[in-house]
PDB file of C-alpha atoms in Angstrom:
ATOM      1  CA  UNK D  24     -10.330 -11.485 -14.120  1.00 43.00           C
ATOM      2  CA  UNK D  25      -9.630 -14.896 -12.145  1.00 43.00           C
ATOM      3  CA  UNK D  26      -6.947 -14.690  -9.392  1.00 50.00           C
ATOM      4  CA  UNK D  27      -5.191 -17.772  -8.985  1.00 52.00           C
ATOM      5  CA  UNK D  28      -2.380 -18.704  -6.719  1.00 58.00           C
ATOM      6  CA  UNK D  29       1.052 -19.171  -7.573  1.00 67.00           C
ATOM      7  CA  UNK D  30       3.910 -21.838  -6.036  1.00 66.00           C
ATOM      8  CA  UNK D  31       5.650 -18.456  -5.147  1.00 80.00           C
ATOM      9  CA  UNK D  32       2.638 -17.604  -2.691  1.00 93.00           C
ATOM     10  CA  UNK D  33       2.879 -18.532   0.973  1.00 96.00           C
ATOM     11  CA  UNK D  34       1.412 -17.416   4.010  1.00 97.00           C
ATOM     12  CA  UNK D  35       2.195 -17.602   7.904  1.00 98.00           C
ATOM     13  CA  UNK D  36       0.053 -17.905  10.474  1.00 97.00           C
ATOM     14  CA  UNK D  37       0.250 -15.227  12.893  1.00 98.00           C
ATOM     15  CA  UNK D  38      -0.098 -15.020  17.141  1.00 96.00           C
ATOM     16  CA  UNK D  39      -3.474 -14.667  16.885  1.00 97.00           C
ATOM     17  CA  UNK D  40      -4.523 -17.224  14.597  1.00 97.00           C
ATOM     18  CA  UNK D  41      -4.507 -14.537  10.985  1.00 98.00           C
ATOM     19  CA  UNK D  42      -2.812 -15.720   8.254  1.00 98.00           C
ATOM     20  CA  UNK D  43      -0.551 -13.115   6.350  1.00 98.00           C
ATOM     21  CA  UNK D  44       0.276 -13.859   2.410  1.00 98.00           C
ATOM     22  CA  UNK D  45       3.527 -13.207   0.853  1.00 98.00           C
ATOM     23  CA  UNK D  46       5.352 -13.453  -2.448  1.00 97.00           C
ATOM     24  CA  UNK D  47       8.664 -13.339  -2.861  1.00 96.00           C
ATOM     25  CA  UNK D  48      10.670 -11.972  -6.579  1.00 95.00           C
ATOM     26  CA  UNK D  49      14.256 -10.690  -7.344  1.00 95.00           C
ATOM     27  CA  UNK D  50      17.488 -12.428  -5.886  1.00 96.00           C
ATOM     28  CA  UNK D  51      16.803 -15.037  -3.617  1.00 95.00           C
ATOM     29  CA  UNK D  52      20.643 -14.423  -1.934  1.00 96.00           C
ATOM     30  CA  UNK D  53      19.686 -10.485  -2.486  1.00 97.00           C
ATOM     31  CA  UNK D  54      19.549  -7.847   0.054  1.00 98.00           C
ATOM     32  CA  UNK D  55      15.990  -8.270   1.634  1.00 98.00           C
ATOM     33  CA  UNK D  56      13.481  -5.585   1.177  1.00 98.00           C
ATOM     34  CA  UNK D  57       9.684  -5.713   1.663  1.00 98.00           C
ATOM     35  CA  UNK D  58       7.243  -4.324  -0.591  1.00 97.00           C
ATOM     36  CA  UNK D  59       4.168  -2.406   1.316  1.00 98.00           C
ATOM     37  CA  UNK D  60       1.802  -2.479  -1.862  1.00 96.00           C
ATOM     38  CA  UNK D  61      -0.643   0.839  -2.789  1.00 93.00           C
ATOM     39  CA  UNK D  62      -4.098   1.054  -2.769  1.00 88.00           C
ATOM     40  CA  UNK D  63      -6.153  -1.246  -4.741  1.00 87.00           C
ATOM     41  CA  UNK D  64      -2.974  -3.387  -4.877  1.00 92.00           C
ATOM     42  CA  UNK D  65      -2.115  -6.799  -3.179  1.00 95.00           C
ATOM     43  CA  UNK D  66       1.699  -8.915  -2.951  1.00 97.00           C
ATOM     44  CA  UNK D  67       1.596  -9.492  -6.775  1.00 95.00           C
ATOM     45  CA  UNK D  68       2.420  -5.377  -6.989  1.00 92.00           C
ATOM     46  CA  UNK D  69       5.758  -6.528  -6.592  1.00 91.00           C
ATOM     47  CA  UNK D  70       5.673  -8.458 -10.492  1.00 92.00           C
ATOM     48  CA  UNK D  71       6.901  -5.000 -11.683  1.00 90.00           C
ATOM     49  CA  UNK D  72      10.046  -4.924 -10.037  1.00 91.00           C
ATOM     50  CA  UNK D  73      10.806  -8.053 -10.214  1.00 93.00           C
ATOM     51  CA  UNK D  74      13.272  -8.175 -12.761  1.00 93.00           C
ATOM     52  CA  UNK D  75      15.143  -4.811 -11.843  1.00 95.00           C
ATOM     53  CA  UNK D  76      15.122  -6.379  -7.964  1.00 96.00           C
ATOM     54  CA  UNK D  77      16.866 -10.157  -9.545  1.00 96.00           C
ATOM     55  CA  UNK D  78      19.807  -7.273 -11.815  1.00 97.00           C
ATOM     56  CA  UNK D  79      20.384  -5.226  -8.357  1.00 97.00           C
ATOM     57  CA  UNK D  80      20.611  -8.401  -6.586  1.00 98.00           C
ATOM     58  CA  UNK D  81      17.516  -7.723  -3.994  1.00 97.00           C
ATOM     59  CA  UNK D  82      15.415 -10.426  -2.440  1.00 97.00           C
ATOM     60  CA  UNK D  83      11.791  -8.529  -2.465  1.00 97.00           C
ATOM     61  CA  UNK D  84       8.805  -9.653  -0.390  1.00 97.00           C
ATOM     62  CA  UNK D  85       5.549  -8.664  -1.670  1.00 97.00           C
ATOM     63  CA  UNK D  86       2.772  -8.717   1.519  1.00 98.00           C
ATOM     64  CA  UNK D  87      -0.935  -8.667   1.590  1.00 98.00           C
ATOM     65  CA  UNK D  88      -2.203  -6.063   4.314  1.00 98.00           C
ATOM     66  CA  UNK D  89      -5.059  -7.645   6.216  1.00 98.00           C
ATOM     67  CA  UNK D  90      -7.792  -8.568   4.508  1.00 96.00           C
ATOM     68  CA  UNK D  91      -6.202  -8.623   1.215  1.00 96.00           C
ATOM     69  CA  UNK D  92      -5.357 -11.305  -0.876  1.00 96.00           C
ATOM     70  CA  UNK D  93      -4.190 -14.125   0.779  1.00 97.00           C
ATOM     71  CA  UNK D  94      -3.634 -11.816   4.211  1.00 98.00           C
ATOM     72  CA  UNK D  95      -7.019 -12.497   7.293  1.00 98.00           C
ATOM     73  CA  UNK D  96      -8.710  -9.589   8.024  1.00 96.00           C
ATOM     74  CA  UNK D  97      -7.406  -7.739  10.789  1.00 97.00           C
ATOM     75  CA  UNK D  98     -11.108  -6.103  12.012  1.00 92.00           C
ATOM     76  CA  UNK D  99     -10.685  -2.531  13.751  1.00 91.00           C
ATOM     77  CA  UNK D 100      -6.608  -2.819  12.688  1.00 94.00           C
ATOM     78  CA  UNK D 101      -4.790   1.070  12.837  1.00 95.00           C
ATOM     79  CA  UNK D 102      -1.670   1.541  10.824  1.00 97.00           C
ATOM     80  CA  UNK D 103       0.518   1.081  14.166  1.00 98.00           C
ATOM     81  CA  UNK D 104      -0.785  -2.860  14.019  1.00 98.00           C
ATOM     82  CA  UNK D 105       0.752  -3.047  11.310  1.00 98.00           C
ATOM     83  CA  UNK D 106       4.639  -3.368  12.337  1.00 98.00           C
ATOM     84  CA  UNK D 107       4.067  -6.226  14.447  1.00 98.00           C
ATOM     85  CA  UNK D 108       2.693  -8.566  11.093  1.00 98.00           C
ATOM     86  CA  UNK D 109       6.031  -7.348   9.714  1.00 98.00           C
ATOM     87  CA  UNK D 110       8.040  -8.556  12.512  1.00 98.00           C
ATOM     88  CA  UNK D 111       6.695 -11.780  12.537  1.00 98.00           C
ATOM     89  CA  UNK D 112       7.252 -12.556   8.971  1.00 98.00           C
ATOM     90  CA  UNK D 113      11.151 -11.358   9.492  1.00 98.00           C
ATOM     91  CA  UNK D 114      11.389 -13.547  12.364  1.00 98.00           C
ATOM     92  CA  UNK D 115       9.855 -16.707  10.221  1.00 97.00           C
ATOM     93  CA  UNK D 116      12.346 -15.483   7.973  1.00 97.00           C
ATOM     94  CA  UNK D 117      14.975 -15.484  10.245  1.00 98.00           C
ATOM     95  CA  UNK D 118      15.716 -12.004   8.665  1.00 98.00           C
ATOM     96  CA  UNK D 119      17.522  -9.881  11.530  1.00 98.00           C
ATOM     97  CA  UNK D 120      17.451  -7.001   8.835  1.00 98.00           C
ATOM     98  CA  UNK D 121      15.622  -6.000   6.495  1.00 98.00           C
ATOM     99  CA  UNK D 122      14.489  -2.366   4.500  1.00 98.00           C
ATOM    100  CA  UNK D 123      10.820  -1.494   3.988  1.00 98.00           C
ATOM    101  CA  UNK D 124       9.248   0.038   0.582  1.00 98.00           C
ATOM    102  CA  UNK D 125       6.234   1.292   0.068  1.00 97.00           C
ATOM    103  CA  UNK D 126       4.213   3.424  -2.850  1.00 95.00           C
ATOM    104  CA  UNK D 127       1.165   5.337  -2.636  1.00 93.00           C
ATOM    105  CA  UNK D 128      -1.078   3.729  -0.399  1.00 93.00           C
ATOM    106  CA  UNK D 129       1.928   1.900   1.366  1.00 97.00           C
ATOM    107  CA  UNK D 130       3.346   5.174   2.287  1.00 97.00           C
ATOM    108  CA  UNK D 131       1.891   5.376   6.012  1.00 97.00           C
ATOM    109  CA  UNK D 132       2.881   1.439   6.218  1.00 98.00           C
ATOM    110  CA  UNK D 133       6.138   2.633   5.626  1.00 98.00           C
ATOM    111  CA  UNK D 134       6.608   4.842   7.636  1.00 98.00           C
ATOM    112  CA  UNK D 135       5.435   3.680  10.954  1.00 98.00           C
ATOM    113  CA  UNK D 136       7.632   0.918  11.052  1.00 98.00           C
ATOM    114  CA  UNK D 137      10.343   3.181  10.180  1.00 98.00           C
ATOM    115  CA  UNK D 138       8.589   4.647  13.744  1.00 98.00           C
ATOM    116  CA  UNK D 139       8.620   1.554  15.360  1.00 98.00           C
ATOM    117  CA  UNK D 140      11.222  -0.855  14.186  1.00 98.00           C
ATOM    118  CA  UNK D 141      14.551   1.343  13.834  1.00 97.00           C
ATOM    119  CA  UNK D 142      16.735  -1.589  15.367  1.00 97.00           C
ATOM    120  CA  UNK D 143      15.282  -4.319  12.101  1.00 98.00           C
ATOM    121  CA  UNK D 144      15.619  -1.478   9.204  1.00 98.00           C
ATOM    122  CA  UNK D 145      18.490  -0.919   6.953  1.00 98.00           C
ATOM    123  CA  UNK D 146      15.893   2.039   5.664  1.00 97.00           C
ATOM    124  CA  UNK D 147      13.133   3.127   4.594  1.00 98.00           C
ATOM    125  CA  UNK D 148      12.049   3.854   1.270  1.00 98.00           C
ATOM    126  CA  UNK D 149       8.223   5.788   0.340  1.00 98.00           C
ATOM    127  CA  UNK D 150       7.543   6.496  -3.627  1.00 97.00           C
ATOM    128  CA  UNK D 151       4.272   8.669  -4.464  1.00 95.00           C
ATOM    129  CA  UNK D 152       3.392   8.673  -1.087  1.00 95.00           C
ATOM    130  CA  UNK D 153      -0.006   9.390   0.200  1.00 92.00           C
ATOM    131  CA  UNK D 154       0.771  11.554   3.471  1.00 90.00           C
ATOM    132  CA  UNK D 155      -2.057  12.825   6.009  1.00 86.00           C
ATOM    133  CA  UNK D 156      -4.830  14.579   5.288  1.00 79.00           C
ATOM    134  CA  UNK D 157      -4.488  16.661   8.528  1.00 75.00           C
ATOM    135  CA  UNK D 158      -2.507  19.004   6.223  1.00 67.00           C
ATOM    136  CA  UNK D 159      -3.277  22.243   4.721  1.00 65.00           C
ATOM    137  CA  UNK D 160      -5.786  21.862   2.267  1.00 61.00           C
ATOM    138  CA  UNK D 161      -5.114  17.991   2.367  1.00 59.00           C
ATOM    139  CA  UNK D 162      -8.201  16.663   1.620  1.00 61.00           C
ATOM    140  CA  UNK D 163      -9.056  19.729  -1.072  1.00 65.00           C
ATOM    141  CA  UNK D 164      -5.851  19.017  -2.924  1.00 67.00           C
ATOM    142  CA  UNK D 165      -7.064  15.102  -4.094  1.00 68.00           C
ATOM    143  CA  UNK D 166      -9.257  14.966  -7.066  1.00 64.00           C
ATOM    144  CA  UNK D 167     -12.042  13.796  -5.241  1.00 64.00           C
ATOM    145  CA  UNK D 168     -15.766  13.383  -6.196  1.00 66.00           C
ATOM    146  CA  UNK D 169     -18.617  14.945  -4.194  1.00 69.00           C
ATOM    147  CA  UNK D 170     -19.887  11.192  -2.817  1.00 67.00           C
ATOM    148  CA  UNK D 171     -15.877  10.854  -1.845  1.00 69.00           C
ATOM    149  CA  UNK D 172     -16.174  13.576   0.231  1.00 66.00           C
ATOM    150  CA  UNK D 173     -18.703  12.880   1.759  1.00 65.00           C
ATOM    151  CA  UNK D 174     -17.669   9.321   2.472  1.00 67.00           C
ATOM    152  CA  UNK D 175     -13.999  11.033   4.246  1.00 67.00           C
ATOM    153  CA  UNK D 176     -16.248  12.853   6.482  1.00 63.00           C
ATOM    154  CA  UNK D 177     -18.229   9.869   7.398  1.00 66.00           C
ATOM    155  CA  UNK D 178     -14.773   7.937   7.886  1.00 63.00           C
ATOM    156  CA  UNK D 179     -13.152  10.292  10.306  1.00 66.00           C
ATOM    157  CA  UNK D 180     -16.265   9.517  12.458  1.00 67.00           C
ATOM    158  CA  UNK D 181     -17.709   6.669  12.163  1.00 61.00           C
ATOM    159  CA  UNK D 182     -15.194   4.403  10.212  1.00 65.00           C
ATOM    160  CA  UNK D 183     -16.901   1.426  10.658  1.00 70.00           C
ATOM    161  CA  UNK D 184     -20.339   2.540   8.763  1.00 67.00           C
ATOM    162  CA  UNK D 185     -18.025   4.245   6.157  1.00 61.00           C
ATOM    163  CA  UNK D 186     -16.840   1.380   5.395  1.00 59.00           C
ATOM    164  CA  UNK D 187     -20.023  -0.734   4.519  1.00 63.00           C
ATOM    165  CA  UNK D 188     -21.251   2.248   3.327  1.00 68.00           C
ATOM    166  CA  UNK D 189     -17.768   3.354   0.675  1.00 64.00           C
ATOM    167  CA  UNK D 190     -17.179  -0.794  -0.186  1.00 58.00           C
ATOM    168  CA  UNK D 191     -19.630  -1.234  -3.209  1.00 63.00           C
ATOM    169  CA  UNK D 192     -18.380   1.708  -4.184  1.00 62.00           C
ATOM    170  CA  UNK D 193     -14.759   1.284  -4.623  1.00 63.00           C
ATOM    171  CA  UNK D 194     -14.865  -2.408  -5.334  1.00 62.00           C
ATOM    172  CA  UNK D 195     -17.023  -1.467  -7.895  1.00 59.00           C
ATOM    173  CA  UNK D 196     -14.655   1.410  -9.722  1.00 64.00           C
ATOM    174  CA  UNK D 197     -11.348  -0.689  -9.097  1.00 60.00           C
ATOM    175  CA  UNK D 198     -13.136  -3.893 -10.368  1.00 63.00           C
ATOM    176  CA  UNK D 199     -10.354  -5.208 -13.686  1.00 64.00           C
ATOM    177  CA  UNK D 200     -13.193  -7.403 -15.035  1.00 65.00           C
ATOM    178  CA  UNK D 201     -15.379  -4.099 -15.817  1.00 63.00           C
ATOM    179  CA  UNK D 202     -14.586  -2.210 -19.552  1.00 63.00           C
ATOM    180  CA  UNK D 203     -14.090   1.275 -18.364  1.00 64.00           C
ATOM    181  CA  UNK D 204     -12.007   0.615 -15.297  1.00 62.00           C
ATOM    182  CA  UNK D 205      -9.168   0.803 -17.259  1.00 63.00           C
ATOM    183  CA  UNK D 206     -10.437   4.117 -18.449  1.00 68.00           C
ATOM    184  CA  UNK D 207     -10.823   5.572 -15.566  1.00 67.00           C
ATOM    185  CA  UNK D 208      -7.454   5.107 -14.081  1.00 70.00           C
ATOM    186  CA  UNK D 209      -6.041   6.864 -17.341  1.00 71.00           C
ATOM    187  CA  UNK D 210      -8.129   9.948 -16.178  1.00 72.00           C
ATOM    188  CA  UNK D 211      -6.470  10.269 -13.293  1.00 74.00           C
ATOM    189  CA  UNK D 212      -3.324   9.581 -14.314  1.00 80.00           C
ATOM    190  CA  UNK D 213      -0.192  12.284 -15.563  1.00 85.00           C
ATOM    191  CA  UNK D 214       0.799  11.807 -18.835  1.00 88.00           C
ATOM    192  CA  UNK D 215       4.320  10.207 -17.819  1.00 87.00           C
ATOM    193  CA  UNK D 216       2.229   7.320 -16.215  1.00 87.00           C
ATOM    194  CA  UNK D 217      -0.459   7.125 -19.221  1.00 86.00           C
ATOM    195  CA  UNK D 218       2.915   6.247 -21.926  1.00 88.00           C
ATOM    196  CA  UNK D 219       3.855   3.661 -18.892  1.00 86.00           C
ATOM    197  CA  UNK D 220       0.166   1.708 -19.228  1.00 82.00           C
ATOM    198  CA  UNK D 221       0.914   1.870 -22.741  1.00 84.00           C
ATOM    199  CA  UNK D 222       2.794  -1.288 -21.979  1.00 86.00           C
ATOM    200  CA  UNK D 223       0.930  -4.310 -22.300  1.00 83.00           C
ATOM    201  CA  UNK D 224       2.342  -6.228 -19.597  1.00 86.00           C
ATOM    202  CA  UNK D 225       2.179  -3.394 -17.004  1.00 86.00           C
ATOM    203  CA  UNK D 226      -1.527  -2.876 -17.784  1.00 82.00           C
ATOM    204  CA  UNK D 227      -1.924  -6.671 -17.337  1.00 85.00           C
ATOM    205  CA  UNK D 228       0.138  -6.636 -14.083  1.00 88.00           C
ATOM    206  CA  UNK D 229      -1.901  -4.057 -12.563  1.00 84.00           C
ATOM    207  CA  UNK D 230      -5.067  -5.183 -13.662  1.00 82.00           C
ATOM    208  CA  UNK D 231      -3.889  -8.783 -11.405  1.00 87.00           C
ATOM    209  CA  UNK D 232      -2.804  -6.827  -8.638  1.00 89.00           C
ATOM    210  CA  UNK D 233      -6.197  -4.864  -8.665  1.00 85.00           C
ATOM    211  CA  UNK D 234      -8.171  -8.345  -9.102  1.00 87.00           C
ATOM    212  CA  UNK D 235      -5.915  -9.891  -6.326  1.00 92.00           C
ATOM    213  CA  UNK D 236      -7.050  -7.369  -3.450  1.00 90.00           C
ATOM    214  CA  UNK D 237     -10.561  -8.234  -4.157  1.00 87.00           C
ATOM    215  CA  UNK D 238     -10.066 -12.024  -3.746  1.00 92.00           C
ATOM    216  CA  UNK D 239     -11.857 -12.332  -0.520  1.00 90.00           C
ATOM    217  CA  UNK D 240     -14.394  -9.285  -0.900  1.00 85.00           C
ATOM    218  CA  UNK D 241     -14.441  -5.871  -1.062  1.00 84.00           C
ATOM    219  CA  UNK D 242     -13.768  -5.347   3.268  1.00 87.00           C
ATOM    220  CA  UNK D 243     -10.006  -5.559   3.085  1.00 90.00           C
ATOM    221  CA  UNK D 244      -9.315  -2.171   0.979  1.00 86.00           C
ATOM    222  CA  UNK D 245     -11.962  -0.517   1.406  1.00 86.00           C
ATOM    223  CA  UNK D 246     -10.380  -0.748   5.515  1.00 89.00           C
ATOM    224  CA  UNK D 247      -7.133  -0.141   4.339  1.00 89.00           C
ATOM    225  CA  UNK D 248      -8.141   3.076   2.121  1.00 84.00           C
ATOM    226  CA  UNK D 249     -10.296   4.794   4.624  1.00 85.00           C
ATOM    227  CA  UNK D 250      -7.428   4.359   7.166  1.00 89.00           C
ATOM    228  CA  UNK D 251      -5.907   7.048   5.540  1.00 88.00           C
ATOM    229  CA  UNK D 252      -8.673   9.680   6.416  1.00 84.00           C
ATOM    230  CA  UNK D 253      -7.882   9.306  10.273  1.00 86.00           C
ATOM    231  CA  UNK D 254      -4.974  10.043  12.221  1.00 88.00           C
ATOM    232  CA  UNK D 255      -2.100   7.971  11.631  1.00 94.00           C
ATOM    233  CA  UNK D 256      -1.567   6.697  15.240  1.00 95.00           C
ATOM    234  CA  UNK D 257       1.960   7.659  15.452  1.00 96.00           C
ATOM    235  CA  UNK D 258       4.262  10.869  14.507  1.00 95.00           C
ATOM    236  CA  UNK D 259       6.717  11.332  11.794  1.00 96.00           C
ATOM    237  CA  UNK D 260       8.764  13.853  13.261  1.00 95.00           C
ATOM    238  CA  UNK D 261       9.897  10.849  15.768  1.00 94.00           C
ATOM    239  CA  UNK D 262      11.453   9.030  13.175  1.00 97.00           C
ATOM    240  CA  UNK D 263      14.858   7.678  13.355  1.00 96.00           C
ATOM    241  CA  UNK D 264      15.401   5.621  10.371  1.00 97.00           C
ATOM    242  CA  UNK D 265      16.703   6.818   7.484  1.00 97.00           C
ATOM    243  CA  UNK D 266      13.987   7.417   4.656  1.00 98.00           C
ATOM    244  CA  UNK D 267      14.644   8.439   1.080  1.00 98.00           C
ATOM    245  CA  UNK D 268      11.675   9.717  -0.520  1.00 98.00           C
ATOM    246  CA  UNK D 269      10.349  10.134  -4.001  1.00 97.00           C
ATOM    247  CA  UNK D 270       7.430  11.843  -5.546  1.00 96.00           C
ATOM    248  CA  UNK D 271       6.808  12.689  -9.572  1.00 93.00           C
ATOM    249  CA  UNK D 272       6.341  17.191  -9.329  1.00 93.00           C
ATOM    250  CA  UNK D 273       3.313  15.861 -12.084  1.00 92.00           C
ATOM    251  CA  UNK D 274       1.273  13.527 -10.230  1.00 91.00           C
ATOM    252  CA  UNK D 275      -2.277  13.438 -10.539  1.00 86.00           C
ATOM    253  CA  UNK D 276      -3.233  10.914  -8.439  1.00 85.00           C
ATOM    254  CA  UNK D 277      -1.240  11.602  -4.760  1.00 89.00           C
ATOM    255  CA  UNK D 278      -0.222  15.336  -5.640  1.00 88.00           C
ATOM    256  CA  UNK D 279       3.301  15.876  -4.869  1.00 92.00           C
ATOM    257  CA  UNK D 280       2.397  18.817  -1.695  1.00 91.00           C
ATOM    258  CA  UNK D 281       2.082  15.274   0.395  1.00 92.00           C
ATOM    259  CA  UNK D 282       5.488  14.303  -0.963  1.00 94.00           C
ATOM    260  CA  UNK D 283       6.800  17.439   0.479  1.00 92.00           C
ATOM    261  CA  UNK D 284       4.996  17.477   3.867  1.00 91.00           C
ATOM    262  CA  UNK D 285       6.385  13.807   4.752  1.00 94.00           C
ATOM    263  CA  UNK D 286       9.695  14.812   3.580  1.00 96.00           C
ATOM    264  CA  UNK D 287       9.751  17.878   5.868  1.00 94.00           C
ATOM    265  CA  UNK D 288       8.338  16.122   9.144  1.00 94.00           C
ATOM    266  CA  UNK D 289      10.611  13.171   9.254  1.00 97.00           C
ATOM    267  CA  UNK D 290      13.915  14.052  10.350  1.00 96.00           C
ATOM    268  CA  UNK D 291      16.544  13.843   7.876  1.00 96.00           C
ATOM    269  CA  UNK D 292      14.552  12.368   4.910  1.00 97.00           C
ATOM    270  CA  UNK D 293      16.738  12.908   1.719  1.00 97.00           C
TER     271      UNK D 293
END
C-alpha cells in the first residue's frame, strides 16, 4: 500500500534540527487533545476518531513518534525525550493546555508526560495500555513467539543490535501490502475487536496507519517497540495528573493484568 501525504499533514522543525509530523481531525475550535498512536501505527491512527472527536467538539492532533512517518529519527531517544517534542508542538501551537491520549503502544508516551508536564495537561487519558514488563510475569503474560523472546532479552541489553537484528522481522509481519498480514492480526485479536475489522473502512484505516509507520524504513518502530522492553526512565507512582484509564477484561493483544498494574501505581487513576 502507497502512503501519500495529505493537505492536513504538517510538520515542525524542532531545536535540534528533527522534524516532527502531525495531523490534525475533529473540531478545529474543539478542546485540544493529542493522540500518542500504538504500535505499528503513525498520526493517521487518529482517522478513527475523527468523526466522534468533530460531534464532542475536540480538536485532535495525531503525532508521528520519531522516526515514523513524517516524524526524524530521534537515534538513542528514551520515552522521557519524548515530552519535550510535545512541548514544542503546543508552543507552535500556542496551546497553553492541552490533554494527552494514548492506546497500546502510546501508553508509556502517555504517561510520562503526565510525569513531566502536569502544569500543560488538562489529563491524561491511556486505552489498552501496554504497561512495563518489570511486572510479575510481564513478559510471560504476552503471546509471544520463541524468536520474540529471544529478541526482549537481546533488547534489555543491547538495544541497539536488537534492533537491526528484530527490524526485518517486524516490518516484515506488520507489512499491509503482504496477504496474510491481515490474518495474522485477527489471530491475535478478541473476538469484540475481530466484529470491529469486520468494517471495511476500519480495516482500510489501519492497514494506512500500519503502511504510514513504515514510510521511511523499518528503524522508527522497530525503536519505538523495543523501548518497551527497558525501563521506562521515569516512575508512575510520581504522577500528578489526573489519568483515566481503560482496558477491554478480553484483550488478547495487551492483556488487561498491565491495565491493572498502571492503574494501581499512578496515584488516583480512575
Amino acid at each position: 500500500m502507497n502512503t501519500t501525504t495529505s493537505p492536513d499533514d504538517r510538520t515542525i522543525r524542532l531545536t535540534d534540527g528533527r522534524l516532527l509530523g502531525f495531523r490534525e481531525f475533529g473540531d478545529p475550535d474543539g478542546s485540544p487533545v493529542f493522540f500518542f498512536h500504538g504500535i505499528p501505527g503513525s498520526r493517521r491512527g487518529g482517522e478513527l476518531v475523527a468523526d466522534l472527536a468533530a460531534e464532542h467538539h475536540l480538536r485532535v492532533f495525531g503525532i508521528d513518534r520519531p522516526g515514523i512517518g513524517l516524524s526524524t529519527f530521534q537515534p538513542g531517544r528514551t520515552f522521557v525525550d519524548w515530552p519535550h517534542d510535545v512541548e514544542a508542538l503546543a508552543d507552535t501551537l500556542e496551546l497553553a493546555h492541552f490533554a494527552v491520549v494514548g492506546s497500546s503502544g502510546g501508553a508509556a508516551y502517555v504517561a510520562v508526560c503526565a510525569a513531566r508536564l502536569p502544569e500543560r495537561l488538562t489529563f491524561a487519558g491511556i486505552i489498552s495500555g501496554m504497561g512495563p514488563l518489570s511486572i510479575p510475569n510481564g513478559l510471560r503474560t504476552l503471546p509471544l513467539s520463541r524468536t520474540d523472546r529471544l529478541l526482549v532479552h537481546i533488547a534489555q541489553r543491547l538495544p541497539r543490535l536488537a534492533c537491526l537484528t528484530a527490524a526485518p522481522i517486524f516490518a516484515h509481519r506488520i507489512d499491509p501490502d503482504r496477504p496474510t498480514t491481515l490474518q495474522r492480526m485477527k489471530h491475535e485479536m478478541a473476538p469484540a475487536d475481530l466484529k470491529l475489522l469486520e468494517q471495511p473502512h476500519i480495516a482500510e484505516t489501519l492497514a494506512r496507519d500500519a503502511a504510514e509507520a513504515l514510510r521511511q524504513g523499518r528503524r522508527g518502530v522497530t525503536w519505538d517497540l523495543l523501548l518497551y522492553t527497558r525501563p521506562w526512565g521515569f516512575r508512575l507512582d510520581q504522577i500528578t495528573t489526573p489519568v483515566y484509564l481503560w482496558h477491554g477484561e478480553a484483550d488478547i493483544t495487551v492483556p488487561p493484568q498491565f491495565g491493572r498494574v498502571i492503574a494501581a501505581a499512578i496515584p488516583g487513576c480512575q
